[in-house]
XYZ file of C-alpha atoms in Angstrom:
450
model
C 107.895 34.602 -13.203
C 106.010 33.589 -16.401
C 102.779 32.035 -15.436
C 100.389 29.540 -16.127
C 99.921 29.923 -19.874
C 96.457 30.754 -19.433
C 94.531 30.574 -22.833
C 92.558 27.931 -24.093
C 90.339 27.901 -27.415
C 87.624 30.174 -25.255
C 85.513 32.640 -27.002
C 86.619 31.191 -31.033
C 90.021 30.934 -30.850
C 93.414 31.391 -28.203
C 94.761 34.526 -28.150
C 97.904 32.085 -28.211
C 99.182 32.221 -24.678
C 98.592 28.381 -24.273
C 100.867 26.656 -26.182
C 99.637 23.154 -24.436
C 103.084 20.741 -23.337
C 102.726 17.582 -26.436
C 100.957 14.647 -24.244
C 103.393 11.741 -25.832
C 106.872 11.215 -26.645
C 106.070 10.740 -30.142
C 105.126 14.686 -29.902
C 108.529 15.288 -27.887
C 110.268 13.788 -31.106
C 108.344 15.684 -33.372
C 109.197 18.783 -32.083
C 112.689 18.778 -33.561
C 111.720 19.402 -36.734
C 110.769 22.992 -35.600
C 113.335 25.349 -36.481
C 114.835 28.427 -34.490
C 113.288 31.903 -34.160
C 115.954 33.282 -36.468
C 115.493 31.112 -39.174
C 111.498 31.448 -38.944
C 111.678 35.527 -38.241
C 115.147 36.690 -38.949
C 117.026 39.349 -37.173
C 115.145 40.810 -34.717
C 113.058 43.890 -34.911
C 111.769 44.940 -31.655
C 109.595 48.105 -31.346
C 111.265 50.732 -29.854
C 110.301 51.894 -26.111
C 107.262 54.621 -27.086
C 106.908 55.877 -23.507
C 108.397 59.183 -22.061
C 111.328 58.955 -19.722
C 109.291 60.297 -16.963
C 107.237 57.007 -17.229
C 109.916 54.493 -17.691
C 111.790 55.994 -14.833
C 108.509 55.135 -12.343
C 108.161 51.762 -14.574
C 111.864 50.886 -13.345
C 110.961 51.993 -10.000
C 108.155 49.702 -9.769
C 109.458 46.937 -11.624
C 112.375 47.335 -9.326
C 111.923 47.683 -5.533
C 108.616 45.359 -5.351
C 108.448 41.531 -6.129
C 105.523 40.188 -7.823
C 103.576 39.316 -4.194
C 103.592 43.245 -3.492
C 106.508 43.658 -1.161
C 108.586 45.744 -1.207
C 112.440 45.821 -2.101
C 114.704 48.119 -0.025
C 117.221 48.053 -2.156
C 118.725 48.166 -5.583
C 120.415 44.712 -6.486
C 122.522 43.474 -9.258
C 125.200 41.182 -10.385
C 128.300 43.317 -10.708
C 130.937 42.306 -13.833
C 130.847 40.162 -16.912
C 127.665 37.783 -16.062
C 128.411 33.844 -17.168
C 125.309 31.764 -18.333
C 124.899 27.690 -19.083
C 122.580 25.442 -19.232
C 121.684 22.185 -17.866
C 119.192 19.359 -17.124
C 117.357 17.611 -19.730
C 118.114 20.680 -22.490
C 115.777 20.441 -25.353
C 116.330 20.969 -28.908
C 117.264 24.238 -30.115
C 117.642 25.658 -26.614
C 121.404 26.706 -27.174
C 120.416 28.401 -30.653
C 118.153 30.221 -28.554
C 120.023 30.766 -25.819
C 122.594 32.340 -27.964
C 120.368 34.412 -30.028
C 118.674 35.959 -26.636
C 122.487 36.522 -25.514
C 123.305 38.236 -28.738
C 120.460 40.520 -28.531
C 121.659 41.394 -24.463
C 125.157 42.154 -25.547
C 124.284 44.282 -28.758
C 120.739 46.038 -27.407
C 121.404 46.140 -23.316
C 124.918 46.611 -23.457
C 125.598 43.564 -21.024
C 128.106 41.533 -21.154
C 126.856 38.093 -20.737
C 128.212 34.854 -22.454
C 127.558 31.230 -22.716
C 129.969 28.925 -21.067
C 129.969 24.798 -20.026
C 131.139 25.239 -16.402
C 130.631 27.413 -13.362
C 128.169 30.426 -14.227
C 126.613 32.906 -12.318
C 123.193 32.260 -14.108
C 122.313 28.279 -14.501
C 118.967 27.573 -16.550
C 117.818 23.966 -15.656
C 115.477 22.321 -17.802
C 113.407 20.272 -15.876
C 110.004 17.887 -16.658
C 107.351 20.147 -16.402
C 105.152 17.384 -14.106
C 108.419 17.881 -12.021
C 108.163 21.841 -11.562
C 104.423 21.415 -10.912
C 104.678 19.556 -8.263
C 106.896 22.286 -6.376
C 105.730 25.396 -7.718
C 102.560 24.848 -9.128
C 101.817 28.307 -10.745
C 104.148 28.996 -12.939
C 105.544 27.476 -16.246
C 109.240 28.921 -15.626
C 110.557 31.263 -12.937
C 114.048 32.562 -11.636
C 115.523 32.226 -7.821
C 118.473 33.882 -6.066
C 121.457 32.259 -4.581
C 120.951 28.222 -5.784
C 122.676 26.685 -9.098
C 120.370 23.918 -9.372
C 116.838 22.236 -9.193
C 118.580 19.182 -6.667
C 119.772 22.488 -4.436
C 116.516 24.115 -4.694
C 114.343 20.797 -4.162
C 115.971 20.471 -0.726
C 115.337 23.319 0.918
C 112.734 25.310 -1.394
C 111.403 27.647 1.332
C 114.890 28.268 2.594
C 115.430 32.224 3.736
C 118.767 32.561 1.400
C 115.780 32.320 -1.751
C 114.900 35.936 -0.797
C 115.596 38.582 -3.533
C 114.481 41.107 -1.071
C 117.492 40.639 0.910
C 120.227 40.857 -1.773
C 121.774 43.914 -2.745
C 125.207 42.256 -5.011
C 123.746 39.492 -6.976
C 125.869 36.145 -7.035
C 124.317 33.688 -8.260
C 120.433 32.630 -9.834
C 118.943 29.620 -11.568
C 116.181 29.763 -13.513
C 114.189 26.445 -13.820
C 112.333 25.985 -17.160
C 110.364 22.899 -18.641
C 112.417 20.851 -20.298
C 109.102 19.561 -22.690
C 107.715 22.650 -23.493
C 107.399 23.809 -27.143
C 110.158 25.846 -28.994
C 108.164 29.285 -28.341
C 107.506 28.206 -25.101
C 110.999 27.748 -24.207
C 111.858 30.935 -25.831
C 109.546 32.873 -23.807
C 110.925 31.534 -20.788
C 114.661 32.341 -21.037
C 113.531 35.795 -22.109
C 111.817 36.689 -19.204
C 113.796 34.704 -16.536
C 117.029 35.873 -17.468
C 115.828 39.423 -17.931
C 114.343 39.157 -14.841
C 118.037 37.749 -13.370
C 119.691 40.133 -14.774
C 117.222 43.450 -13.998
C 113.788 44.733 -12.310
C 111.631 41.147 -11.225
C 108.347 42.563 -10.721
C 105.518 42.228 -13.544
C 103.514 45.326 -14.321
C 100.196 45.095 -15.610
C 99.607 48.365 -16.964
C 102.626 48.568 -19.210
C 101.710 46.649 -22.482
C 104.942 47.040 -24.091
C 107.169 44.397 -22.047
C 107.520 40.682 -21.413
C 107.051 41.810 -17.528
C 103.695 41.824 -17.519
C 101.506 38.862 -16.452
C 98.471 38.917 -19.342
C 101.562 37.031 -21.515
C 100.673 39.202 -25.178
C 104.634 40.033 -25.159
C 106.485 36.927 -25.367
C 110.285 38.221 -26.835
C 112.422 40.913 -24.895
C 110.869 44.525 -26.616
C 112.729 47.594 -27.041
C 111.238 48.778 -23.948
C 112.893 45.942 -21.948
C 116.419 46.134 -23.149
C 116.507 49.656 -22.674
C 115.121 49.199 -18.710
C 117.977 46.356 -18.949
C 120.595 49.206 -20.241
C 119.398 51.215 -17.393
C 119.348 49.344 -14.727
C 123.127 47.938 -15.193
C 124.175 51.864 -15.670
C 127.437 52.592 -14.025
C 125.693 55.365 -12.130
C 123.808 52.723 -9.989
C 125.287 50.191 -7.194
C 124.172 47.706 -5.366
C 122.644 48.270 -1.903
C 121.403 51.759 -3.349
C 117.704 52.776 -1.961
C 114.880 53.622 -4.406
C 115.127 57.202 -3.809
C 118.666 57.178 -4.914
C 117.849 55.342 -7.716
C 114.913 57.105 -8.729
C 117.568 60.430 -8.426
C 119.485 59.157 -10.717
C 117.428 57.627 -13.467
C 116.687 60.791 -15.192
C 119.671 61.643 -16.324
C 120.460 57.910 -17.211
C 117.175 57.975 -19.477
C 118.349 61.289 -20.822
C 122.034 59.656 -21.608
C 120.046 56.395 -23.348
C 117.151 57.363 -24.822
C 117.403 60.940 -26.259
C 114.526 60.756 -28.754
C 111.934 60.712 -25.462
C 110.626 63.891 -26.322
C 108.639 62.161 -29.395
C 107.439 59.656 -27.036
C 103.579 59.918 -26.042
C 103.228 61.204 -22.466
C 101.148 59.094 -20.081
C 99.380 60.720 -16.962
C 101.945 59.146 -14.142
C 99.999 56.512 -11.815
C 101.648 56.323 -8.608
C 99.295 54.314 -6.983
C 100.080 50.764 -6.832
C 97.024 48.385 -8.562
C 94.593 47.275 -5.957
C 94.989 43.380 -5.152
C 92.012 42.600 -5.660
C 92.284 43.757 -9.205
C 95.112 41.397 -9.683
C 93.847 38.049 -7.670
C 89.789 38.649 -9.822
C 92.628 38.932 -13.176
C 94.679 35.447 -11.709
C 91.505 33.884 -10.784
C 89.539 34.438 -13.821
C 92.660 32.636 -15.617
C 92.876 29.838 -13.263
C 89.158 28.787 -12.610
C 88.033 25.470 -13.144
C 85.174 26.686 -15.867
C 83.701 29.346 -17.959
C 81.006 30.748 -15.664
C 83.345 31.283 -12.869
C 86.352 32.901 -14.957
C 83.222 35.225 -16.248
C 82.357 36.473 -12.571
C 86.015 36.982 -12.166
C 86.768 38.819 -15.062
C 83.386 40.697 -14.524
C 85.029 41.556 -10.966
C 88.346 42.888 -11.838
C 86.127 44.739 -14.992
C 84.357 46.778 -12.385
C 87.595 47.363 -10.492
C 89.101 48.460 -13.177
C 86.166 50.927 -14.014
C 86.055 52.096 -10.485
C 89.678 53.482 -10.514
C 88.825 55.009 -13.607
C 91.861 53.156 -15.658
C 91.733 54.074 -19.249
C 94.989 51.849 -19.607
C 96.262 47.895 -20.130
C 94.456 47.273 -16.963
C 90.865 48.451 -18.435
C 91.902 47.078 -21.897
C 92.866 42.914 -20.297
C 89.841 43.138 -18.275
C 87.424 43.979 -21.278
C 89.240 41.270 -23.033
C 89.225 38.295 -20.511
C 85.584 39.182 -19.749
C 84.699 39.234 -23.849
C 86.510 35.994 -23.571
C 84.499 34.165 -20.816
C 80.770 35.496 -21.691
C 78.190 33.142 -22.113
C 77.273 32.446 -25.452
C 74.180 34.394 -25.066
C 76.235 37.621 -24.944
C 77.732 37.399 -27.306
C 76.979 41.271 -28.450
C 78.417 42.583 -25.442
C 81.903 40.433 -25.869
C 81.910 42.231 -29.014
C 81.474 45.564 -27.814
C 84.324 44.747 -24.960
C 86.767 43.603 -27.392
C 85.878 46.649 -29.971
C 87.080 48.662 -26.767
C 90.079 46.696 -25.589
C 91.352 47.470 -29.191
C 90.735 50.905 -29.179
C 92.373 51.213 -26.173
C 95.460 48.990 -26.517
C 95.544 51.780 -30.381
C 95.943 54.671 -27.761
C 98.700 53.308 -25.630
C 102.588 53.076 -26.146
C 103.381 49.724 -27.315
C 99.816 48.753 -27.904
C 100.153 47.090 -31.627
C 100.948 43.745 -30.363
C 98.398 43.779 -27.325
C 95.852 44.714 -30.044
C 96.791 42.355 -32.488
C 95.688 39.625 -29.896
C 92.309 41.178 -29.646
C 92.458 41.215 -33.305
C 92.508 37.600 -33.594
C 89.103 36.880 -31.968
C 87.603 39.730 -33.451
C 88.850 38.126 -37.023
C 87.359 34.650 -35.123
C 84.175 36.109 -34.811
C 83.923 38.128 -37.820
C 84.890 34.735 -39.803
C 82.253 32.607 -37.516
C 79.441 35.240 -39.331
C 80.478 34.877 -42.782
C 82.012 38.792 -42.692
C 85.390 37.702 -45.230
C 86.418 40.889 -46.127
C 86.596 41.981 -42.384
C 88.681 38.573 -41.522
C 91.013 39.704 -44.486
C 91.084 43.281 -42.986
C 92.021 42.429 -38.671
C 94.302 39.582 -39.783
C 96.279 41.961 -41.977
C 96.513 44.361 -39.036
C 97.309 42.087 -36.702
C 100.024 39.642 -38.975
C 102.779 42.493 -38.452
C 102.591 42.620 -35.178
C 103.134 39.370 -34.763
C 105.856 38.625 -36.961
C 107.894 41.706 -35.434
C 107.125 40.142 -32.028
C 107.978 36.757 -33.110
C 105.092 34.957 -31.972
C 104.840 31.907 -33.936
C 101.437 30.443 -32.208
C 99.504 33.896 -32.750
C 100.949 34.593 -36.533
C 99.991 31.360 -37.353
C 96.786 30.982 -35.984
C 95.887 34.712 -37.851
C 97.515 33.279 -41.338
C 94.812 30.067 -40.824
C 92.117 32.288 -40.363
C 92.825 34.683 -43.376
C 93.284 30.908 -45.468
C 90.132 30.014 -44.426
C 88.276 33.278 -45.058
C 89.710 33.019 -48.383
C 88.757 29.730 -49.319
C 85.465 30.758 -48.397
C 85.987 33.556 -51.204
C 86.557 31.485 -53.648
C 90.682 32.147 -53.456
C 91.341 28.458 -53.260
C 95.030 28.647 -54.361
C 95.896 31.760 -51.777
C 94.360 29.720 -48.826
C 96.354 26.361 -49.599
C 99.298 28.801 -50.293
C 98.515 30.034 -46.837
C 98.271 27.273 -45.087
C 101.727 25.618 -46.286
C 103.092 29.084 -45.106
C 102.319 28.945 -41.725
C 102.779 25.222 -40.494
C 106.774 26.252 -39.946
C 105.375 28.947 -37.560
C 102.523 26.412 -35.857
C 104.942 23.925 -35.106
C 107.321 26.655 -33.902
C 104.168 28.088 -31.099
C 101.908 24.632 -30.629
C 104.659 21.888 -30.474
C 103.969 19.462 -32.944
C 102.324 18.635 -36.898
C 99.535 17.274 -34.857
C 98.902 20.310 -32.822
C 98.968 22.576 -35.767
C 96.757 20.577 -37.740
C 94.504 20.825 -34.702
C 95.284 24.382 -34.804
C 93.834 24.622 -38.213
C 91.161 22.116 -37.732
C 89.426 24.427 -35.069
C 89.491 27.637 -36.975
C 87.457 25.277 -39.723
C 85.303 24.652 -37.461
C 84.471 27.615 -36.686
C 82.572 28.856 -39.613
C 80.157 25.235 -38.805
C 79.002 26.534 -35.333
């Protein structure tokens, strides 16, 4: 389930998970002049999974026999065969060029074989009003539910016991409900987690930084990591109904089989604890509070968790970031000391280049807020490849308007307007609208007048 997109301009600017829904039709209509992921990043060019088998094997485990409230799965489930997707409700523009593109990428990286079709489907993704969803599931911004082929069938019985995935072993059918007046990324995001998570593991992991599956929201395209868990998990070697033991005997030699270049992967010291809860409701409260000061004690919380268990992984690294992003403005030393750590961090883990590049953005924020240009110039550059490669429009954009504005302030007039032009296509793409880019750009401005 892809949550609340949680961040707002807190700290100098979004690390570009909140990508707010446009407030007017007007917006609505303005959003079809965004154009498609392929045509703003072309083909795709995922970073391969940089973990060692070992760890991805326990990854899959976890992802796999626990849902995201902490109970456990007894068994293995799956659909079984060719898997047939469609979409309906109120489908937005460029939803089918997405669609198709995320199918394209299933069939050629995962292996599956999944295709697009107008009528019956195993997988139905309904596009509904986001005011709609809210009012029923009030958390989340998208999510994906077993055994129902629409939002009407859902509606009418949404706490019915046939909506448990912990009971299915042979998948048959799943819809995934998504806002139908979200923004292009948005939307993207959405039908890459939900129908990864229809089609494979549905937990969300905290600690692995290299996959959409994870609830801090830095990955927002299907990684290399998460088509090759896809390619795993829909191994012949694995049926439905199968326990986790038999599963976890069996993955090893499936990893072996599908990723033979392991052995140049960086090793991680296996965690087989489970993370504490309270770890993960100080994280989810610190993103939901009502205000700053109490998303600060939160994220001051789940920082001394996370210090406590002696994490020197994702975990440490989000909680140094959310609580660098909630300090009072009188600490504003100490936010830069936790981010200067999250990013040091996020450099020593697999996968960590586009977790860091979001760190990178407010350090550039705060490094163009004190008149340090060359640094601005320096963390955007870092950060811009990252976020191309992971084709997140609202973060490459908002890192192209800060290096324009650090070089106007150089004198490089021509570069920054250059600049700017450059990364509209991608601001509209992420934030939804001219309007909201030009907001987009008006706040990083602003910046450098506080």
């Amino acid at each position: 389930m892809r949550g609340v997109r949680p961040f707002a301009l807190v700290l100098a600017v979004s690390a570009c998970g909140a990508v707010p829904a446009p407030d007017t039709q007007d917006d609505l209509s303005v959003q079809s002049r965004a154009i498609s992921s392929a045509t703003l990043f072309g083909p795709p060019r995922p970073y391969a999974p940089a973990r060692s088998n070992a760890q991805i094997a326990q990854d899959i485990l976890e992802l796999g026999f626990r849902l995201e409230s902490g109970r456990e799965i007894p068994q293995f489930s799956r659909f079984e065969g060719p898997v047939a997707l469609r979409l309906t409700g109120q489908v937005p523009p460029l939803a089918e060029i997405e669609t198709d593109r995320l199918i394209a990428r299933l069939r050629s990286e995962a292996g599956l074989d999944v295709r697009r079709v107008s009528g019956a489907a195993q997988i139905t993704i309904e596009f509904v009003p986001r005011a709609a969803m809210r009012r029923l599931v009030p958390a989340a911004s998208c999510f994906v539910l077993p055994n129902v082929a629409s939002w009407d069938e859902f509606r009418a019985a949404p706490r019915a016991d046939h909506l448990d995935w912990a009971v299915i072993a042979e998948r048959q059918k799943a819809l995934v409900v998504a806002p139908a007046d979200a923004t292009v990324q948005e939307m993207r995001d959405c039908l890459h987690e939900e129908v990864a998570q229809a089609l494979g593991p549905l937990n969300d992991l905290y600690r692995i930084g290299e996959t959409v599956m994870n609830d801090d929201n830095f990955q927002t395209a299907l990684t290399g990591f998460d088509m090759l868990v896809l390619r795993a998990w829909n191994h012949p070697d694995l049926q439905p109904g199968m326990t986790r033991a038999e599963v976890g005997a069996r993955l090893p030699a499936i990893l072996a089989q599908l990723n033979p270049r392991s052995g140049a992967s960086r090793s991680l010291a296996l965690d087989p604890i489970p993370t504490p809860r309270a770890w993960t409701d100080a994280i989810e409260n610190s993103l939901a509070a009502s205000n700053r000061r109490r998303s600060f004690a939160f994220a001051q919380a789940a920082l001394r968790i996370a210090l406590d268990q002696d994490w020197q992984d994702e975990r440490l690294a989000f909680s140094l970031f959310l609580a660098a992003r909630f300090a009072p403005p009188g600490q504003g030393e100490e936010a830069l000391d936790a981010l200067i750590s999250a990013a040091s961090i996020y450099s020593a883990r697999p996968g960590g280049e586009v977790p860091r590049a979001h760190v990178e953005l407010h350090l550039a924020a705060q490094a163009l807020a004190s008149g340090q240009y060359p640094i601005v110039l320096r963390l955007t550059e870092n950060a811009m490849g990252p976020a191309r490669r992971s084709e997140n429009g609202a973060l490459l954009s908002s890192l192209m308007l800060l290096r324009a504005q650090a070089l106007e302030r150089m004198g490089r007039v021509t570069e920054a307007e250059t600049l700017r032009r450059d990364a509209m296509p991608f601001a509209i793409f992420g934030f939804g609208s001219e309007r909201a880019a030009d907001d987009r750009r008006d706040e990083i401005a602003a910046l450098i007048r506080q």
